[in-house]
Amino acid sequence: MTQLSVNVDHVATLRQARGASYPTPVEAARIAEAAGASGITAHLRVDRRHIQDADVDELRSVVRGKLNLEMSTADEMLELACRVRPDQVTLVPERPEEVTTEGGLDLAAAGPAIQAAIRRLRDAGIAVSLFIDPDPEQIRRLADFSNDLAAGFEINTDHYTRPGADANRELERIVDAAAMGAEWGLRVYAGHGLTTENVRRVSEIPVVRELNIGHFIVSRAVIVGMERAVKEMLAAMG
Ligand code: PXP
């Protein structure tokens, strides 16, 4: 069965909007795990727009399943990860002006920095995943990293989920990328833009082990509560 890692960034977004002390990502993480999530994801951005350093420390002590920390290869992030030791780090590209992660890593341009980050994290006992577009060129390049990747890679589902997209074509790209990566023995994850409406076709791809879903679940939780929002998503995943 495909597992669900709940991204709690936007619980922190709500808190930071007022500079308040509530709601906390940790409270949301506890409820999400109790409702059936296999793990929790948080993205510590260089600009600290939502998740703060203290949130990562607290999540480390509270999360019972897999704690997945999304981050760039910036030195301060690598230092923090090696200190906090999440179960997994997902390396993502980060641009200060973007609203959300806009695409996968460019393994050609950023290859050496990514390779160095993977080794540093791996030496600290942290599994590493790379966020990658379902682009055959990028997926082919993953093979160069496969020996060092203890975790695997996360396929960016953004294009598939966009309104007006050719969902069948975009899904095919995801299926092909998943099959290619799995053939090299990599674990396959997926996420970005997933909702209860579009999740099933991704969760049904047999080699996809885990989905990483945040904005929709947190948005739904504001209306119906985190427990129900997570259970609804798990039901939609099948
Ligand atoms: N995966 C990665 C690498 C992301 O950066 C994000 C957004 O933080 C997600 C998954 C989750 O996307 P969404 O919030 O749209 O569910």
PDB file of C-alpha atoms and ligand atoms in Angstrom:
ATOM      1  CA  MET A   1       0.000   0.000   0.000  1.00  0.00           C
ATOM      2  CA  THR A   2       1.236   3.497  -0.797  1.00  0.00           C
ATOM      3  CA  GLN A   3       2.153   5.436   2.305  1.00  0.00           C
ATOM      4  CA  LEU A   4       1.400   9.050   3.096  1.00  0.00           C
ATOM      5  CA  SER A   5       3.872  11.572   4.453  1.00  0.00           C
ATOM      6  CA  VAL A   6       2.029  14.727   5.526  1.00  0.00           C
ATOM      7  CA  ASN A   7       3.841  17.995   4.876  1.00  0.00           C
ATOM      8  CA  VAL A   8       3.093  20.377   7.764  1.00  0.00           C
ATOM      9  CA  ASP A   9       4.740  23.536   6.330  1.00  0.00           C
ATOM     10  CA  HIS A  10       1.511  25.438   5.938  1.00  0.00           C
ATOM     11  CA  VAL A  11       0.496  24.958   9.541  1.00  0.00           C
ATOM     12  CA  ALA A  12       3.569  27.079  10.209  1.00  0.00           C
ATOM     13  CA  THR A  13       2.537  29.480   7.427  1.00  0.00           C
ATOM     14  CA  LEU A  14      -0.666  30.220   9.369  1.00  0.00           C
ATOM     15  CA  ARG A  15       1.304  30.796  12.564  1.00  0.00           C
ATOM     16  CA  GLN A  16       3.909  33.010  10.867  1.00  0.00           C
ATOM     17  CA  ALA A  17       1.163  35.117   9.232  1.00  0.00           C
ATOM     18  CA  ARG A  18       0.569  36.627  12.667  1.00  0.00           C
ATOM     19  CA  GLY A  19       3.903  35.977  14.321  1.00  0.00           C
ATOM     20  CA  ALA A  20       1.856  33.948  16.819  1.00  0.00           C
ATOM     21  CA  SER A  21       2.813  30.864  18.815  1.00  0.00           C
ATOM     22  CA  TYR A  22      -0.023  28.778  17.302  1.00  0.00           C
ATOM     23  CA  PRO A  23      -0.889  26.598  15.464  1.00  0.00           C
ATOM     24  CA  THR A  24       2.241  24.452  15.667  1.00  0.00           C
ATOM     25  CA  PRO A  25       3.468  21.944  13.073  1.00  0.00           C
ATOM     26  CA  VAL A  26       4.158  19.558  15.944  1.00  0.00           C
ATOM     27  CA  GLU A  27       0.500  19.450  17.036  1.00  0.00           C
ATOM     28  CA  ALA A  28      -0.501  18.812  13.429  1.00  0.00           C
ATOM     29  CA  ALA A  29       2.159  16.102  13.063  1.00  0.00           C
ATOM     30  CA  ARG A  30       0.905  14.235  16.132  1.00  0.00           C
ATOM     31  CA  ILE A  31      -2.669  14.185  14.842  1.00  0.00           C
ATOM     32  CA  ALA A  32      -1.609  13.284  11.281  1.00  0.00           C
ATOM     33  CA  GLU A  33       0.391  10.294  12.497  1.00  0.00           C
ATOM     34  CA  ALA A  34      -2.449   9.166  14.771  1.00  0.00           C
ATOM     35  CA  ALA A  35      -4.788   9.369  11.753  1.00  0.00           C
ATOM     36  CA  GLY A  36      -2.600   7.011   9.709  1.00  0.00           C
ATOM     37  CA  ALA A  37       0.205   9.037   8.108  1.00  0.00           C
ATOM     38  CA  SER A  38       3.411   7.008   7.820  1.00  0.00           C
ATOM     39  CA  GLY A  39       5.555  10.053   8.393  1.00  0.00           C
ATOM     40  CA  ILE A  40       5.885  13.810   8.417  1.00  0.00           C
ATOM     41  CA  THR A  41       7.622  16.174   6.018  1.00  0.00           C
ATOM     42  CA  ALA A  42       8.767  19.742   6.643  1.00  0.00           C
ATOM     43  CA  HIS A  43      10.683  22.114   4.378  1.00  0.00           C
ATOM     44  CA  LEU A  44      13.109  24.392   6.176  1.00  0.00           C
ATOM     45  CA  ARG A  45      13.641  27.241   3.747  1.00  0.00           C
ATOM     46  CA  VAL A  46      16.631  29.536   3.864  1.00  0.00           C
ATOM     47  CA  ASP A  47      14.218  32.496   4.327  1.00  0.00           C
ATOM     48  CA  ARG A  48      12.379  30.688   7.198  1.00  0.00           C
ATOM     49  CA  ARG A  49       9.007  31.750   5.766  1.00  0.00           C
ATOM     50  CA  HIS A  50       7.140  28.903   7.462  1.00  0.00           C
ATOM     51  CA  ILE A  51       9.049  26.152   9.298  1.00  0.00           C
ATOM     52  CA  GLN A  52      11.548  27.481  11.871  1.00  0.00           C
ATOM     53  CA  ASP A  53      14.662  25.746  13.202  1.00  0.00           C
ATOM     54  CA  ALA A  54      12.941  25.040  16.542  1.00  0.00           C
ATOM     55  CA  ASP A  55      10.090  23.291  14.673  1.00  0.00           C
ATOM     56  CA  VAL A  56      12.570  20.848  13.176  1.00  0.00           C
ATOM     57  CA  ASP A  57      14.004  20.047  16.618  1.00  0.00           C
ATOM     58  CA  GLU A  58      10.515  19.540  18.048  1.00  0.00           C
ATOM     59  CA  LEU A  59       9.407  17.401  15.112  1.00  0.00           C
ATOM     60  CA  ARG A  60      12.485  15.234  15.601  1.00  0.00           C
ATOM     61  CA  SER A  61      11.454  14.463  19.155  1.00  0.00           C
ATOM     62  CA  VAL A  62       7.728  13.979  18.443  1.00  0.00           C
ATOM     63  CA  VAL A  63       7.478  12.215  15.058  1.00  0.00           C
ATOM     64  CA  ARG A  64       7.255   8.430  15.468  1.00  0.00           C
ATOM     65  CA  GLY A  65       7.312   7.464  11.778  1.00  0.00           C
ATOM     66  CA  LYS A  66       9.685   8.780   9.135  1.00  0.00           C
ATOM     67  CA  LEU A  67      10.703  12.414   9.527  1.00  0.00           C
ATOM     68  CA  ASN A  68      11.557  13.784   6.093  1.00  0.00           C
ATOM     69  CA  LEU A  69      13.277  17.176   5.979  1.00  0.00           C
ATOM     70  CA  GLU A  70      13.142  19.012   2.665  1.00  0.00           C
ATOM     71  CA  MET A  71      15.967  21.459   2.099  1.00  0.00           C
ATOM     72  CA  SER A  72      18.422  22.955  -0.354  1.00  0.00           C
ATOM     73  CA  THR A  73      22.105  22.043  -0.422  1.00  0.00           C
ATOM     74  CA  ALA A  74      22.994  25.295   1.417  1.00  0.00           C
ATOM     75  CA  ASP A  75      25.737  24.739   3.963  1.00  0.00           C
ATOM     76  CA  GLU A  76      23.663  25.912   6.941  1.00  0.00           C
ATOM     77  CA  MET A  77      20.959  23.381   6.023  1.00  0.00           C
ATOM     78  CA  LEU A  78      23.424  20.522   5.779  1.00  0.00           C
ATOM     79  CA  GLU A  79      24.829  21.472   9.187  1.00  0.00           C
ATOM     80  CA  LEU A  80      21.378  21.588  10.737  1.00  0.00           C
ATOM     81  CA  ALA A  81      20.381  18.249   9.219  1.00  0.00           C
ATOM     82  CA  CYS A  82      23.551  16.568  10.475  1.00  0.00           C
ATOM     83  CA  ARG A  83      22.775  17.888  13.971  1.00  0.00           C
ATOM     84  CA  VAL A  84      19.036  17.064  14.057  1.00  0.00           C
ATOM     85  CA  ARG A  85      19.273  13.810  12.082  1.00  0.00           C
ATOM     86  CA  PRO A  86      15.930  13.414  10.387  1.00  0.00           C
ATOM     87  CA  ASP A  87      15.358   9.914   9.006  1.00  0.00           C
ATOM     88  CA  GLN A  88      15.474  11.306   5.500  1.00  0.00           C
ATOM     89  CA  VAL A  89      16.485  14.506   3.733  1.00  0.00           C
ATOM     90  CA  THR A  90      14.901  15.368   0.404  1.00  0.00           C
ATOM     91  CA  LEU A  91      17.110  17.760  -1.515  1.00  0.00           C
ATOM     92  CA  VAL A  92      15.136  20.348  -3.479  1.00  0.00           C
ATOM     93  CA  PRO A  93      16.080  23.386  -5.547  1.00  0.00           C
ATOM     94  CA  GLU A  94      15.149  26.631  -3.825  1.00  0.00           C
ATOM     95  CA  ARG A  95      14.724  30.111  -5.263  1.00  0.00           C
ATOM     96  CA  PRO A  96      14.042  32.932  -2.766  1.00  0.00           C
ATOM     97  CA  GLU A  97      11.287  34.496  -4.903  1.00  0.00           C
ATOM     98  CA  GLU A  98       9.321  31.292  -5.595  1.00  0.00           C
ATOM     99  CA  VAL A  99       5.924  30.721  -3.943  1.00  0.00           C
ATOM    100  CA  THR A 100       6.535  26.975  -3.716  1.00  0.00           C
ATOM    101  CA  THR A 101       9.142  24.564  -5.076  1.00  0.00           C
ATOM    102  CA  GLU A 102       8.890  25.182  -8.799  1.00  0.00           C
ATOM    103  CA  GLY A 103      10.544  22.139 -10.257  1.00  0.00           C
ATOM    104  CA  GLY A 104      12.945  19.314  -9.652  1.00  0.00           C
ATOM    105  CA  LEU A 105      16.707  19.475  -9.245  1.00  0.00           C
ATOM    106  CA  ASP A 106      18.862  20.002 -12.304  1.00  0.00           C
ATOM    107  CA  LEU A 107      21.215  17.074 -11.869  1.00  0.00           C
ATOM    108  CA  ALA A 108      23.484  18.286 -14.668  1.00  0.00           C
ATOM    109  CA  ALA A 109      24.026  21.830 -13.420  1.00  0.00           C
ATOM    110  CA  ALA A 110      23.966  21.105  -9.693  1.00  0.00           C
ATOM    111  CA  GLY A 111      25.505  17.611  -9.831  1.00  0.00           C
ATOM    112  CA  PRO A 112      28.714  18.194  -7.812  1.00  0.00           C
ATOM    113  CA  ALA A 113      26.914  20.129  -5.021  1.00  0.00           C
ATOM    114  CA  ILE A 114      24.255  17.417  -4.836  1.00  0.00           C
ATOM    115  CA  GLN A 115      26.830  14.631  -4.770  1.00  0.00           C
ATOM    116  CA  ALA A 116      28.746  16.372  -1.955  1.00  0.00           C
ATOM    117  CA  ALA A 117      25.530  16.941   0.027  1.00  0.00           C
ATOM    118  CA  ILE A 118      24.454  13.310  -0.379  1.00  0.00           C
ATOM    119  CA  ARG A 119      27.800  12.061   0.936  1.00  0.00           C
ATOM    120  CA  ARG A 120      27.801  14.433   3.889  1.00  0.00           C
ATOM    121  CA  LEU A 121      24.260  13.422   4.875  1.00  0.00           C
ATOM    122  CA  ARG A 122      24.895   9.745   4.290  1.00  0.00           C
ATOM    123  CA  ASP A 123      27.974   9.881   6.517  1.00  0.00           C
ATOM    124  CA  ALA A 124      25.718  11.311   9.252  1.00  0.00           C
ATOM    125  CA  GLY A 125      23.435   8.278   8.845  1.00  0.00           C
ATOM    126  CA  ILE A 126      20.662  10.137   6.999  1.00  0.00           C
ATOM    127  CA  ALA A 127      18.913   8.621   3.972  1.00  0.00           C
ATOM    128  CA  VAL A 128      18.733  11.018   1.029  1.00  0.00           C
ATOM    129  CA  SER A 129      16.065  11.498  -1.614  1.00  0.00           C
ATOM    130  CA  LEU A 130      16.222  13.841  -4.615  1.00  0.00           C
ATOM    131  CA  PHE A 131      13.241  15.801  -5.939  1.00  0.00           C
ATOM    132  CA  ILE A 132      13.214  15.262  -9.709  1.00  0.00           C
ATOM    133  CA  ASP A 133      10.939  16.190 -12.601  1.00  0.00           C
ATOM    134  CA  PRO A 134       9.662  13.203 -14.607  1.00  0.00           C
ATOM    135  CA  ASP A 135      12.037  14.199 -17.378  1.00  0.00           C
ATOM    136  CA  PRO A 136      13.857  11.240 -18.983  1.00  0.00           C
ATOM    137  CA  GLU A 137      17.105  13.216 -19.182  1.00  0.00           C
ATOM    138  CA  GLN A 138      17.075  13.916 -15.424  1.00  0.00           C
ATOM    139  CA  ILE A 139      15.955  10.395 -14.575  1.00  0.00           C
ATOM    140  CA  ARG A 140      18.813   8.962 -16.648  1.00  0.00           C
ATOM    141  CA  ARG A 141      21.242  11.119 -14.663  1.00  0.00           C
ATOM    142  CA  LEU A 142      19.884   9.637 -11.438  1.00  0.00           C
ATOM    143  CA  ALA A 143      21.812   6.465 -12.271  1.00  0.00           C
ATOM    144  CA  ASP A 144      25.052   8.357 -11.493  1.00  0.00           C
ATOM    145  CA  PHE A 145      23.786   8.933  -7.967  1.00  0.00           C
ATOM    146  CA  SER A 146      22.135   5.583  -7.352  1.00  0.00           C
ATOM    147  CA  ASN A 147      25.062   4.062  -5.416  1.00  0.00           C
ATOM    148  CA  ASP A 148      24.968   6.869  -2.866  1.00  0.00           C
ATOM    149  CA  LEU A 149      21.213   7.271  -2.544  1.00  0.00           C
ATOM    150  CA  ALA A 150      20.078   5.312   0.473  1.00  0.00           C
ATOM    151  CA  ALA A 151      16.519   6.560   0.100  1.00  0.00           C
ATOM    152  CA  GLY A 152      15.605   7.183  -3.506  1.00  0.00           C
ATOM    153  CA  PHE A 153      13.909   9.968  -5.393  1.00  0.00           C
ATOM    154  CA  GLU A 154      10.655  11.893  -5.375  1.00  0.00           C
ATOM    155  CA  ILE A 155       8.939  12.528  -8.687  1.00  0.00           C
ATOM    156  CA  ASN A 156       7.520  16.020  -9.072  1.00  0.00           C
ATOM    157  CA  THR A 157       3.802  15.599  -9.861  1.00  0.00           C
ATOM    158  CA  ASP A 158       3.185  19.333 -10.317  1.00  0.00           C
ATOM    159  CA  HIS A 159       2.533  19.285 -14.083  1.00  0.00           C
ATOM    160  CA  TYR A 160       0.108  16.358 -13.782  1.00  0.00           C
ATOM    161  CA  THR A 161      -1.934  18.241 -11.160  1.00  0.00           C
ATOM    162  CA  ARG A 162      -2.181  21.582 -12.973  1.00  0.00           C
ATOM    163  CA  PRO A 163      -5.640  22.677 -14.148  1.00  0.00           C
ATOM    164  CA  GLY A 164      -5.854  22.351 -17.921  1.00  0.00           C
ATOM    165  CA  ALA A 165      -2.896  19.967 -18.122  1.00  0.00           C
ATOM    166  CA  ASP A 166      -2.974  16.906 -20.356  1.00  0.00           C
ATOM    167  CA  ALA A 167      -3.235  14.668 -17.285  1.00  0.00           C
ATOM    168  CA  ASN A 168      -2.920  11.397 -19.248  1.00  0.00           C
ATOM    169  CA  ARG A 169       0.309  12.497 -20.887  1.00  0.00           C
ATOM    170  CA  GLU A 170       1.745  13.882 -17.664  1.00  0.00           C
ATOM    171  CA  LEU A 171       0.815  10.708 -15.809  1.00  0.00           C
ATOM    172  CA  GLU A 172       2.578   8.638 -18.441  1.00  0.00           C
ATOM    173  CA  ARG A 173       5.766  10.630 -17.830  1.00  0.00           C
ATOM    174  CA  ILE A 174       5.448   9.909 -14.101  1.00  0.00           C
ATOM    175  CA  VAL A 175       4.854   6.186 -14.712  1.00  0.00           C
ATOM    176  CA  ASP A 176       7.899   5.982 -17.032  1.00  0.00           C
ATOM    177  CA  ALA A 177      10.115   7.887 -14.584  1.00  0.00           C
ATOM    178  CA  ALA A 178       8.994   5.652 -11.721  1.00  0.00           C
ATOM    179  CA  ALA A 179       9.708   2.482 -13.704  1.00  0.00           C
ATOM    180  CA  MET A 180      13.171   3.685 -14.753  1.00  0.00           C
ATOM    181  CA  GLY A 181      14.202   4.617 -11.213  1.00  0.00           C
ATOM    182  CA  ALA A 182      12.801   1.435  -9.723  1.00  0.00           C
ATOM    183  CA  GLU A 183      14.816  -0.583 -12.237  1.00  0.00           C
ATOM    184  CA  TRP A 184      18.000   0.869 -10.736  1.00  0.00           C
ATOM    185  CA  GLY A 185      16.847  -0.266  -7.326  1.00  0.00           C
ATOM    186  CA  LEU A 186      15.834   3.196  -6.131  1.00  0.00           C
ATOM    187  CA  ARG A 187      12.856   3.801  -3.885  1.00  0.00           C
ATOM    188  CA  VAL A 188      10.245   5.905  -5.626  1.00  0.00           C
ATOM    189  CA  TYR A 189       8.232   8.658  -3.981  1.00  0.00           C
ATOM    190  CA  ALA A 190       6.001  11.317  -5.527  1.00  0.00           C
ATOM    191  CA  GLY A 191       4.360  14.579  -4.631  1.00  0.00           C
ATOM    192  CA  HIS A 192       3.372  18.187  -5.275  1.00  0.00           C
ATOM    193  CA  GLY A 193      -0.103  19.533  -5.921  1.00  0.00           C
ATOM    194  CA  LEU A 194      -1.871  16.278  -5.029  1.00  0.00           C
ATOM    195  CA  THR A 195      -5.503  16.417  -3.864  1.00  0.00           C
ATOM    196  CA  THR A 196      -8.215  13.879  -3.091  1.00  0.00           C
ATOM    197  CA  GLU A 197      -9.390  14.412  -6.698  1.00  0.00           C
ATOM    198  CA  ASN A 198      -6.128  13.623  -8.488  1.00  0.00           C
ATOM    199  CA  VAL A 199      -4.243  11.377  -6.049  1.00  0.00           C
ATOM    200  CA  ARG A 200      -5.600   7.937  -6.985  1.00  0.00           C
ATOM    201  CA  ARG A 201      -3.906   7.603 -10.372  1.00  0.00           C
ATOM    202  CA  VAL A 202      -0.546   8.340  -8.731  1.00  0.00           C
ATOM    203  CA  SER A 203      -1.081   6.152  -5.656  1.00  0.00           C
ATOM    204  CA  GLU A 204      -1.971   3.258  -7.987  1.00  0.00           C
ATOM    205  CA  ILE A 205       1.455   3.271  -9.667  1.00  0.00           C
ATOM    206  CA  PRO A 206       2.811   0.058  -8.111  1.00  0.00           C
ATOM    207  CA  VAL A 207       6.425   1.170  -7.552  1.00  0.00           C
ATOM    208  CA  VAL A 208       5.474   4.447  -5.850  1.00  0.00           C
ATOM    209  CA  ARG A 209       5.952   3.766  -2.145  1.00  0.00           C
ATOM    210  CA  GLU A 210       5.024   7.056  -0.577  1.00  0.00           C
ATOM    211  CA  LEU A 211       3.291  10.306  -1.422  1.00  0.00           C
ATOM    212  CA  ASN A 212       4.253  13.646   0.048  1.00  0.00           C
ATOM    213  CA  ILE A 213       1.186  15.856   0.410  1.00  0.00           C
ATOM    214  CA  GLY A 214       0.890  19.187   2.201  1.00  0.00           C
ATOM    215  CA  HIS A 215      -1.083  22.145   0.938  1.00  0.00           C
ATOM    216  CA  PHE A 216      -4.323  20.301   0.219  1.00  0.00           C
ATOM    217  CA  ILE A 217      -4.365  18.414   3.522  1.00  0.00           C
ATOM    218  CA  VAL A 218      -3.601  21.501   5.611  1.00  0.00           C
ATOM    219  CA  SER A 219      -6.205  23.529   3.675  1.00  0.00           C
ATOM    220  CA  ARG A 220      -8.807  20.822   4.232  1.00  0.00           C
ATOM    221  CA  ALA A 221      -7.789  20.553   7.896  1.00  0.00           C
ATOM    222  CA  VAL A 222      -8.666  24.219   8.428  1.00  0.00           C
ATOM    223  CA  ILE A 223     -12.253  23.316   7.505  1.00  0.00           C
ATOM    224  CA  VAL A 224     -12.743  19.791   8.900  1.00  0.00           C
ATOM    225  CA  GLY A 225      -9.768  19.170  11.208  1.00  0.00           C
ATOM    226  CA  MET A 226      -6.443  17.389  10.629  1.00  0.00           C
ATOM    227  CA  GLU A 227      -7.649  13.924  11.593  1.00  0.00           C
ATOM    228  CA  ARG A 228     -10.478  13.922   9.077  1.00  0.00           C
ATOM    229  CA  ALA A 229      -8.346  15.577   6.376  1.00  0.00           C
ATOM    230  CA  VAL A 230      -5.685  12.839   6.662  1.00  0.00           C
ATOM    231  CA  LYS A 231      -8.271  10.049   6.723  1.00  0.00           C
ATOM    232  CA  GLU A 232     -10.007  11.454   3.657  1.00  0.00           C
ATOM    233  CA  MET A 233      -6.694  11.538   1.792  1.00  0.00           C
ATOM    234  CA  LEU A 234      -5.843   7.959   2.795  1.00  0.00           C
ATOM    235  CA  ALA A 235      -9.275   6.847   1.591  1.00  0.00           C
ATOM    236  CA  ALA A 236      -8.769   8.682  -1.722  1.00  0.00           C
ATOM    237  CA  MET A 237      -5.390   6.935  -2.148  1.00  0.00           C
ATOM    238  CA  GLY A 238      -7.172   3.581  -1.951  1.00  0.00           C
TER     239      GLY A 238
HETATM  240  N1  PXP B   1       7.328  17.481  -2.438  1.00  0.00           N
HETATM  241  C1  PXP B   1       8.180  18.531  -2.452  1.00  0.00           C
HETATM  242  C2  PXP B   1       9.602  18.293  -2.800  1.00  0.00           C
HETATM  243  C3  PXP B   1       7.735  19.823  -2.111  1.00  0.00           C
HETATM  244  O1  PXP B   1       8.604  20.844  -2.118  1.00  0.00           O
HETATM  245  C4  PXP B   1       6.392  19.996  -1.737  1.00  0.00           C
HETATM  246  C5  PXP B   1       5.899  21.348  -1.341  1.00  0.00           C
HETATM  247  O2  PXP B   1       6.538  21.749  -0.181  1.00  0.00           O
HETATM  248  C6  PXP B   1       5.554  18.866  -1.722  1.00  0.00           C
HETATM  249  C7  PXP B   1       6.032  17.624  -2.100  1.00  0.00           C
HETATM  250  C8  PXP B   1       4.122  18.944  -1.288  1.00  0.00           C
HETATM  251  O3  PXP B   1       3.403  19.703  -2.210  1.00  0.00           O
HETATM  252  P1  PXP B   1       1.949  20.186  -1.828  1.00  0.00           P
HETATM  253  O4  PXP B   1       2.081  21.134  -0.675  1.00  0.00           O
HETATM  254  O5  PXP B   1       1.472  20.837  -3.074  1.00  0.00           O
HETATM  255  O6  PXP B   1       1.158  18.968  -1.445  1.00  0.00           O
END
